[in-house]
PDB file of C-alpha atoms in Angstrom:
ATOM      1  CA  MET A  21      39.025  99.294 145.437  1.00 50.00           C
ATOM      2  CA  ALA A  22      41.481 101.911 146.811  1.00 73.00           C
ATOM      3  CA  ASP A  23      45.168 101.100 146.946  1.00 94.00           C
ATOM      4  CA  VAL A  24      46.460  99.327 150.020  1.00 97.00           C
ATOM      5  CA  LYS A  25      48.145 101.906 152.275  1.00 98.00           C
ATOM      6  CA  LEU A  26      51.630 100.802 153.475  1.00 98.00           C
ATOM      7  CA  ALA A  27      53.753 102.654 156.045  1.00 98.00           C
ATOM      8  CA  ILE A  28      57.471 101.775 156.025  1.00 98.00           C
ATOM      9  CA  ILE A  29      58.892 103.181 159.220  1.00 98.00           C
ATOM     10  CA  TYR A  30      62.569 102.684 159.974  1.00 98.00           C
ATOM     11  CA  TYR A  31      65.729 103.771 161.637  1.00 98.00           C
ATOM     12  CA  SER A  32      69.037 103.700 159.812  1.00 97.00           C
ATOM     13  CA  SER A  33      72.386 104.857 161.112  1.00 95.00           C
ATOM     14  CA  THR A  34      74.738 104.229 158.228  1.00 94.00           C
ATOM     15  CA  GLY A  35      72.362 103.625 155.345  1.00 96.00           C
ATOM     16  CA  THR A  36      71.787  99.875 155.046  1.00 96.00           C
ATOM     17  CA  ILE A  37      68.239  99.936 156.517  1.00 97.00           C
ATOM     18  CA  HIS A  38      67.558 103.087 154.498  1.00 97.00           C
ATOM     19  CA  SER A  39      68.431 101.179 151.271  1.00 97.00           C
ATOM     20  CA  MET A  40      66.306  98.232 152.302  1.00 98.00           C
ATOM     21  CA  ALA A  41      63.413 100.652 153.022  1.00 98.00           C
ATOM     22  CA  GLN A  42      63.750 102.271 149.613  1.00 98.00           C
ATOM     23  CA  ARG A  43      63.686  98.853 147.903  1.00 98.00           C
ATOM     24  CA  LEU A  44      60.584  97.877 149.826  1.00 98.00           C
ATOM     25  CA  ARG A  45      58.867 101.075 148.767  1.00 98.00           C
ATOM     26  CA  GLU A  46      59.621 100.527 145.119  1.00 98.00           C
ATOM     27  CA  SER A  47      58.414  96.955 145.252  1.00 98.00           C
ATOM     28  CA  ALA A  48      55.281  97.811 147.169  1.00 98.00           C
ATOM     29  CA  GLU A  49      54.411 100.544 144.759  1.00 98.00           C
ATOM     30  CA  LYS A  50      54.739  98.104 141.902  1.00 97.00           C
ATOM     31  CA  ALA A  51      52.421  95.808 143.756  1.00 97.00           C
ATOM     32  CA  GLY A  52      49.793  98.637 143.748  1.00 96.00           C
ATOM     33  CA  ALA A  53      50.302 100.114 147.244  1.00 98.00           C
ATOM     34  CA  GLU A  54      50.251 103.719 148.300  1.00 98.00           C
ATOM     35  CA  VAL A  55      53.371 104.065 150.426  1.00 98.00           C
ATOM     36  CA  ARG A  56      54.608 106.404 153.110  1.00 98.00           C
ATOM     37  CA  LEU A  57      58.349 106.004 153.733  1.00 98.00           C
ATOM     38  CA  ARG A  58      59.344 107.549 157.098  1.00 98.00           C
ATOM     39  CA  GLN A  59      62.345 107.781 159.254  1.00 98.00           C
ATOM     40  CA  VAL A  60      62.110 107.905 162.981  1.00 98.00           C
ATOM     41  CA  THR A  61      63.839 110.760 164.762  1.00 96.00           C
ATOM     42  CA  GLU A  62      67.559 110.386 165.568  1.00 97.00           C
ATOM     43  CA  LEU A  63      68.176 110.395 169.355  1.00 95.00           C
ATOM     44  CA  ALA A  64      71.844 109.912 169.536  1.00 95.00           C
ATOM     45  CA  PRO A  65      73.994 112.865 170.670  1.00 95.00           C
ATOM     46  CA  ALA A  66      75.881 114.833 167.990  1.00 95.00           C
ATOM     47  CA  GLU A  67      79.296 113.610 169.334  1.00 96.00           C
ATOM     48  CA  ALA A  68      78.300 109.970 168.900  1.00 95.00           C
ATOM     49  CA  ILE A  69      77.173 110.623 165.326  1.00 96.00           C
ATOM     50  CA  ALA A  70      80.324 112.584 164.593  1.00 96.00           C
ATOM     51  CA  SER A  71      82.474 109.734 165.873  1.00 95.00           C
ATOM     52  CA  ASN A  72      81.481 107.595 162.891  1.00 93.00           C
ATOM     53  CA  ALA A  73      82.030 108.948 159.404  1.00 93.00           C
ATOM     54  CA  ALA A  74      79.425 106.751 157.734  1.00 93.00           C
ATOM     55  CA  TRP A  75      76.859 107.614 160.430  1.00 94.00           C
ATOM     56  CA  SER A  76      77.589 111.262 160.130  1.00 96.00           C
ATOM     57  CA  GLN A  77      77.342 111.263 156.299  1.00 95.00           C
ATOM     58  CA  HIS A  78      74.129 109.299 156.336  1.00 96.00           C
ATOM     59  CA  PHE A  79      72.593 111.632 158.929  1.00 96.00           C
ATOM     60  CA  ASP A  80      73.487 114.659 156.839  1.00 96.00           C
ATOM     61  CA  ARG A  81      72.092 113.120 153.653  1.00 96.00           C
ATOM     62  CA  THR A  82      68.758 112.145 155.233  1.00 96.00           C
ATOM     63  CA  LYS A  83      68.078 114.677 157.934  1.00 93.00           C
ATOM     64  CA  ASP A  84      65.436 116.458 155.901  1.00 94.00           C
ATOM     65  CA  GLU A  85      63.429 113.393 154.972  1.00 95.00           C
ATOM     66  CA  PRO A  86      59.947 113.016 156.410  1.00 97.00           C
ATOM     67  CA  LYS A  87      59.818 111.825 159.991  1.00 98.00           C
ATOM     68  CA  ALA A  88      57.423 109.202 161.278  1.00 98.00           C
ATOM     69  CA  THR A  89      54.339 110.178 163.188  1.00 98.00           C
ATOM     70  CA  ALA A  90      51.582 108.203 164.889  1.00 98.00           C
ATOM     71  CA  ASP A  91      49.275 109.153 162.059  1.00 98.00           C
ATOM     72  CA  ASP A  92      51.446 107.157 159.618  1.00 98.00           C
ATOM     73  CA  VAL A  93      50.656 103.982 161.517  1.00 98.00           C
ATOM     74  CA  VAL A  94      46.937 104.808 162.008  1.00 98.00           C
ATOM     75  CA  TRP A  95      46.652 105.630 158.279  1.00 98.00           C
ATOM     76  CA  ALA A  96      48.199 102.407 157.129  1.00 98.00           C
ATOM     77  CA  ASP A  97      46.611  99.050 156.344  1.00 98.00           C
ATOM     78  CA  ALA A  98      49.980  97.469 156.678  1.00 98.00           C
ATOM     79  CA  VAL A  99      53.310  98.537 158.408  1.00 98.00           C
ATOM     80  CA  LEU A 100      56.873  97.449 157.813  1.00 98.00           C
ATOM     81  CA  PHE A 101      59.244  98.387 160.629  1.00 98.00           C
ATOM     82  CA  GLY A 102      63.011  98.458 159.933  1.00 98.00           C
ATOM     83  CA  SER A 103      65.870  98.615 162.424  1.00 98.00           C
ATOM     84  CA  PRO A 104      69.514  97.565 162.716  1.00 97.00           C
ATOM     85  CA  THR A 105      70.202  95.017 165.382  1.00 97.00           C
ATOM     86  CA  ARG A 106      71.322  96.433 168.697  1.00 95.00           C
ATOM     87  CA  TYR A 107      72.388  93.707 171.070  1.00 95.00           C
ATOM     88  CA  GLY A 108      69.696  91.458 169.616  1.00 95.00           C
ATOM     89  CA  ASN A 109      66.948  94.017 169.847  1.00 97.00           C
ATOM     90  CA  VAL A 110      65.637  97.043 167.913  1.00 98.00           C
ATOM     91  CA  THR A 111      67.385 100.306 168.220  1.00 97.00           C
ATOM     92  CA  SER A 112      66.422 102.825 170.853  1.00 97.00           C
ATOM     93  CA  GLN A 113      65.362 105.237 168.173  1.00 98.00           C
ATOM     94  CA  LEU A 114      62.701 102.894 166.743  1.00 98.00           C
ATOM     95  CA  LYS A 115      61.687 101.761 170.198  1.00 98.00           C
ATOM     96  CA  GLN A 116      61.234 105.351 171.246  1.00 98.00           C
ATOM     97  CA  PHE A 117      58.832 105.947 168.333  1.00 98.00           C
ATOM     98  CA  ILE A 118      56.865 102.822 169.098  1.00 98.00           C
ATOM     99  CA  ASP A 119      56.631 103.760 172.814  1.00 97.00           C
ATOM    100  CA  THR A 120      54.911 107.060 171.812  1.00 98.00           C
ATOM    101  CA  LEU A 121      51.973 105.052 170.305  1.00 98.00           C
ATOM    102  CA  GLY A 122      50.284 104.506 173.562  1.00 98.00           C
ATOM    103  CA  PRO A 123      47.264 106.845 172.901  1.00 98.00           C
ATOM    104  CA  GLN A 124      46.631 105.105 169.548  1.00 98.00           C
ATOM    105  CA  TRP A 125      47.114 101.651 171.051  1.00 98.00           C
ATOM    106  CA  SER A 126      44.635 102.388 173.839  1.00 98.00           C
ATOM    107  CA  GLN A 127      41.992 103.384 171.257  1.00 98.00           C
ATOM    108  CA  GLY A 128      42.500 100.163 169.291  1.00 98.00           C
ATOM    109  CA  LEU A 129      43.868 102.120 166.309  1.00 98.00           C
ATOM    110  CA  LEU A 130      46.928  99.882 165.870  1.00 98.00           C
ATOM    111  CA  ALA A 131      44.986  96.610 165.728  1.00 98.00           C
ATOM    112  CA  ASN A 132      43.968  94.491 162.769  1.00 98.00           C
ATOM    113  CA  LYS A 133      46.797  95.673 160.450  1.00 98.00           C
ATOM    114  CA  ALA A 134      49.478  93.607 158.801  1.00 98.00           C
ATOM    115  CA  TYR A 135      52.957  94.041 160.291  1.00 98.00           C
ATOM    116  CA  ALA A 136      56.439  92.699 159.463  1.00 98.00           C
ATOM    117  CA  GLY A 137      60.055  93.719 159.970  1.00 98.00           C
ATOM    118  CA  PHE A 138      63.479  93.933 158.398  1.00 98.00           C
ATOM    119  CA  THR A 139      66.896  94.351 159.976  1.00 98.00           C
ATOM    120  CA  ALA A 140      70.715  94.165 159.411  1.00 97.00           C
ATOM    121  CA  SER A 141      73.812  93.385 161.490  1.00 96.00           C
ATOM    122  CA  MET A 142      77.527  93.119 160.935  1.00 94.00           C
ATOM    123  CA  THR A 143      77.614  89.346 161.378  1.00 94.00           C
ATOM    124  CA  ALA A 144      75.352  86.474 160.284  1.00 90.00           C
ATOM    125  CA  HIS A 145      74.549  85.532 163.852  1.00 89.00           C
ATOM    126  CA  GLY A 146      74.484  89.034 165.152  1.00 93.00           C
ATOM    127  CA  GLY A 147      70.961  89.003 166.432  1.00 95.00           C
ATOM    128  CA  GLN A 148      68.913  89.359 163.287  1.00 96.00           C
ATOM    129  CA  GLU A 149      66.276  86.833 164.280  1.00 96.00           C
ATOM    130  CA  SER A 150      66.031  87.948 167.881  1.00 97.00           C
ATOM    131  CA  THR A 151      65.631  91.529 166.762  1.00 98.00           C
ATOM    132  CA  LEU A 152      62.605  90.693 164.590  1.00 98.00           C
ATOM    133  CA  LEU A 153      61.122  88.414 167.311  1.00 98.00           C
ATOM    134  CA  ALA A 154      61.547  91.248 169.829  1.00 97.00           C
ATOM    135  CA  LEU A 155      59.780  93.623 167.474  1.00 98.00           C
ATOM    136  CA  TYR A 156      56.942  91.223 167.089  1.00 98.00           C
ATOM    137  CA  ASN A 157      56.387  91.073 170.841  1.00 97.00           C
ATOM    138  CA  THR A 158      55.136  94.644 170.450  1.00 97.00           C
ATOM    139  CA  ILE A 159      52.942  93.806 167.505  1.00 98.00           C
ATOM    140  CA  TYR A 160      51.172  91.157 169.569  1.00 98.00           C
ATOM    141  CA  HIS A 161      50.300  93.885 172.089  1.00 98.00           C
ATOM    142  CA  PHE A 162      48.952  96.026 169.288  1.00 98.00           C
ATOM    143  CA  GLY A 163      46.600  93.300 168.272  1.00 98.00           C
ATOM    144  CA  GLY A 164      48.350  93.378 164.893  1.00 98.00           C
ATOM    145  CA  VAL A 165      48.740  90.485 162.547  1.00 98.00           C
ATOM    146  CA  VAL A 166      52.348  89.441 162.051  1.00 98.00           C
ATOM    147  CA  VAL A 167      52.950  88.688 158.350  1.00 98.00           C
ATOM    148  CA  ALA A 168      56.289  87.023 158.427  1.00 97.00           C
ATOM    149  CA  PRO A 169      57.425  85.668 155.077  1.00 98.00           C
ATOM    150  CA  GLY A 170      58.105  82.220 156.380  1.00 98.00           C
ATOM    151  CA  TYR A 171      59.119  79.925 153.497  1.00 97.00           C
ATOM    152  CA  THR A 172      56.224  80.937 151.270  1.00 97.00           C
ATOM    153  CA  ASP A 173      58.562  81.200 148.281  1.00 96.00           C
ATOM    154  CA  PRO A 174      61.650  79.140 147.364  1.00 96.00           C
ATOM    155  CA  LEU A 175      63.740  82.317 147.405  1.00 96.00           C
ATOM    156  CA  LYS A 176      63.490  82.291 151.188  1.00 96.00           C
ATOM    157  CA  PHE A 177      65.783  79.332 151.340  1.00 96.00           C
ATOM    158  CA  ALA A 178      68.442  81.611 149.715  1.00 94.00           C
ATOM    159  CA  ASP A 179      68.073  84.507 152.161  1.00 93.00           C
ATOM    160  CA  GLY A 180      67.315  82.171 155.004  1.00 91.00           C
ATOM    161  CA  ASN A 181      65.240  84.348 157.305  1.00 95.00           C
ATOM    162  CA  PRO A 182      61.616  83.222 157.767  1.00 97.00           C
ATOM    163  CA  TYR A 183      60.986  86.022 160.321  1.00 98.00           C
ATOM    164  CA  GLY A 184      61.393  88.938 157.949  1.00 98.00           C
ATOM    165  CA  VAL A 185      64.319  90.088 155.760  1.00 98.00           C
ATOM    166  CA  SER A 186      67.861  90.621 157.066  1.00 97.00           C
ATOM    167  CA  HIS A 187      71.210  91.545 155.689  1.00 96.00           C
ATOM    168  CA  VAL A 188      74.790  90.990 156.840  1.00 96.00           C
ATOM    169  CA  THR A 189      76.708  94.265 156.419  1.00 94.00           C
ATOM    170  CA  GLY A 190      80.157  92.770 157.107  1.00 90.00           C
ATOM    171  CA  GLY A 191      83.086  93.997 159.267  1.00 83.00           C
ATOM    172  CA  ASN A 192      83.124  97.397 157.598  1.00 82.00           C
ATOM    173  CA  ASN A 193      79.379  97.704 157.851  1.00 83.00           C
ATOM    174  CA  ASP A 194      79.139  98.500 154.151  1.00 86.00           C
ATOM    175  CA  ALA A 195      78.424  95.301 152.240  1.00 93.00           C
ATOM    176  CA  PRO A 196      75.807  96.108 149.520  1.00 94.00           C
ATOM    177  CA  LEU A 197      72.499  94.296 149.321  1.00 96.00           C
ATOM    178  CA  GLY A 198      72.836  91.107 147.231  1.00 95.00           C
ATOM    179  CA  ASP A 199      70.452  89.446 144.812  1.00 96.00           C
ATOM    180  CA  ALA A 200      69.044  87.180 147.572  1.00 96.00           C
ATOM    181  CA  GLN A 201      68.255  90.151 149.866  1.00 97.00           C
ATOM    182  CA  LEU A 202      66.754  92.183 147.023  1.00 97.00           C
ATOM    183  CA  ALA A 203      64.524  89.250 146.018  1.00 98.00           C
ATOM    184  CA  ALA A 204      63.489  88.702 149.660  1.00 98.00           C
ATOM    185  CA  LEU A 205      62.615  92.372 150.034  1.00 98.00           C
ATOM    186  CA  ASP A 206      60.489  92.259 146.892  1.00 98.00           C
ATOM    187  CA  HIS A 207      58.728  89.158 148.207  1.00 98.00           C
ATOM    188  CA  LEU A 208      58.109  90.749 151.611  1.00 98.00           C
ATOM    189  CA  ALA A 209      56.682  93.893 150.017  1.00 98.00           C
ATOM    190  CA  ARG A 210      54.247  91.921 147.798  1.00 98.00           C
ATOM    191  CA  ARG A 211      53.231  89.602 150.651  1.00 98.00           C
ATOM    192  CA  ILE A 212      52.455  92.391 153.103  1.00 98.00           C
ATOM    193  CA  VAL A 213      50.510  94.400 150.433  1.00 98.00           C
ATOM    194  CA  THR A 214      48.466  91.311 149.629  1.00 97.00           C
ATOM    195  CA  ILE A 215      47.667  90.362 153.240  1.00 97.00           C
ATOM    196  CA  GLY A 216      47.132  93.981 154.254  1.00 97.00           C
ATOM    197  CA  GLY A 217      44.548  94.290 151.487  1.00 96.00           C
ATOM    198  CA  LYS A 218      42.754  91.228 152.764  1.00 95.00           C
ATOM    199  CA  LEU A 219      42.608  92.590 156.319  1.00 94.00           C
ATOM    200  CA  ARG A 220      40.919  95.876 155.362  1.00 90.00           C
TER     201      ARG A 220
END
């Protein structure tokens, strides 16, 4: 049987979601998946990016990485969407990409795939759960299958998010991923590869 095809599509401003996406790719490949790791296009004006040193540096480091297209979602058996929290919702950059998928949605090309999400915010109650729940409202419209991790492994009691995987970046927005988050990302990757394979 051919490898499960996984698309990891994300937006990252200062690098946390980028790091989470890279870990997911590594874990999914170890689980036997063929992975496409894709950024969505940055929409913020140059002056906004320049106003934040971490944002500007991350933008410069990753500006040449492959950008997400509708074909990446159509190609995939499973999709992981990643976004920082913005007022309890996904970023406008990720939402803009999702909003371009109307033609594929209308043809049923987004249905019957496994989907899940990952996010980060500066504080523990900064909208992580509502961001993932808001994302999943879109997946229901796709006819996709939400593959939230739930508490399917004891490690989920350590990271504490049954809706996906999340990370608290702290007041300086630079706290590194800890062991609990890395383990949760590994679990999410393995789970979506497994369920995505069953849905093919």
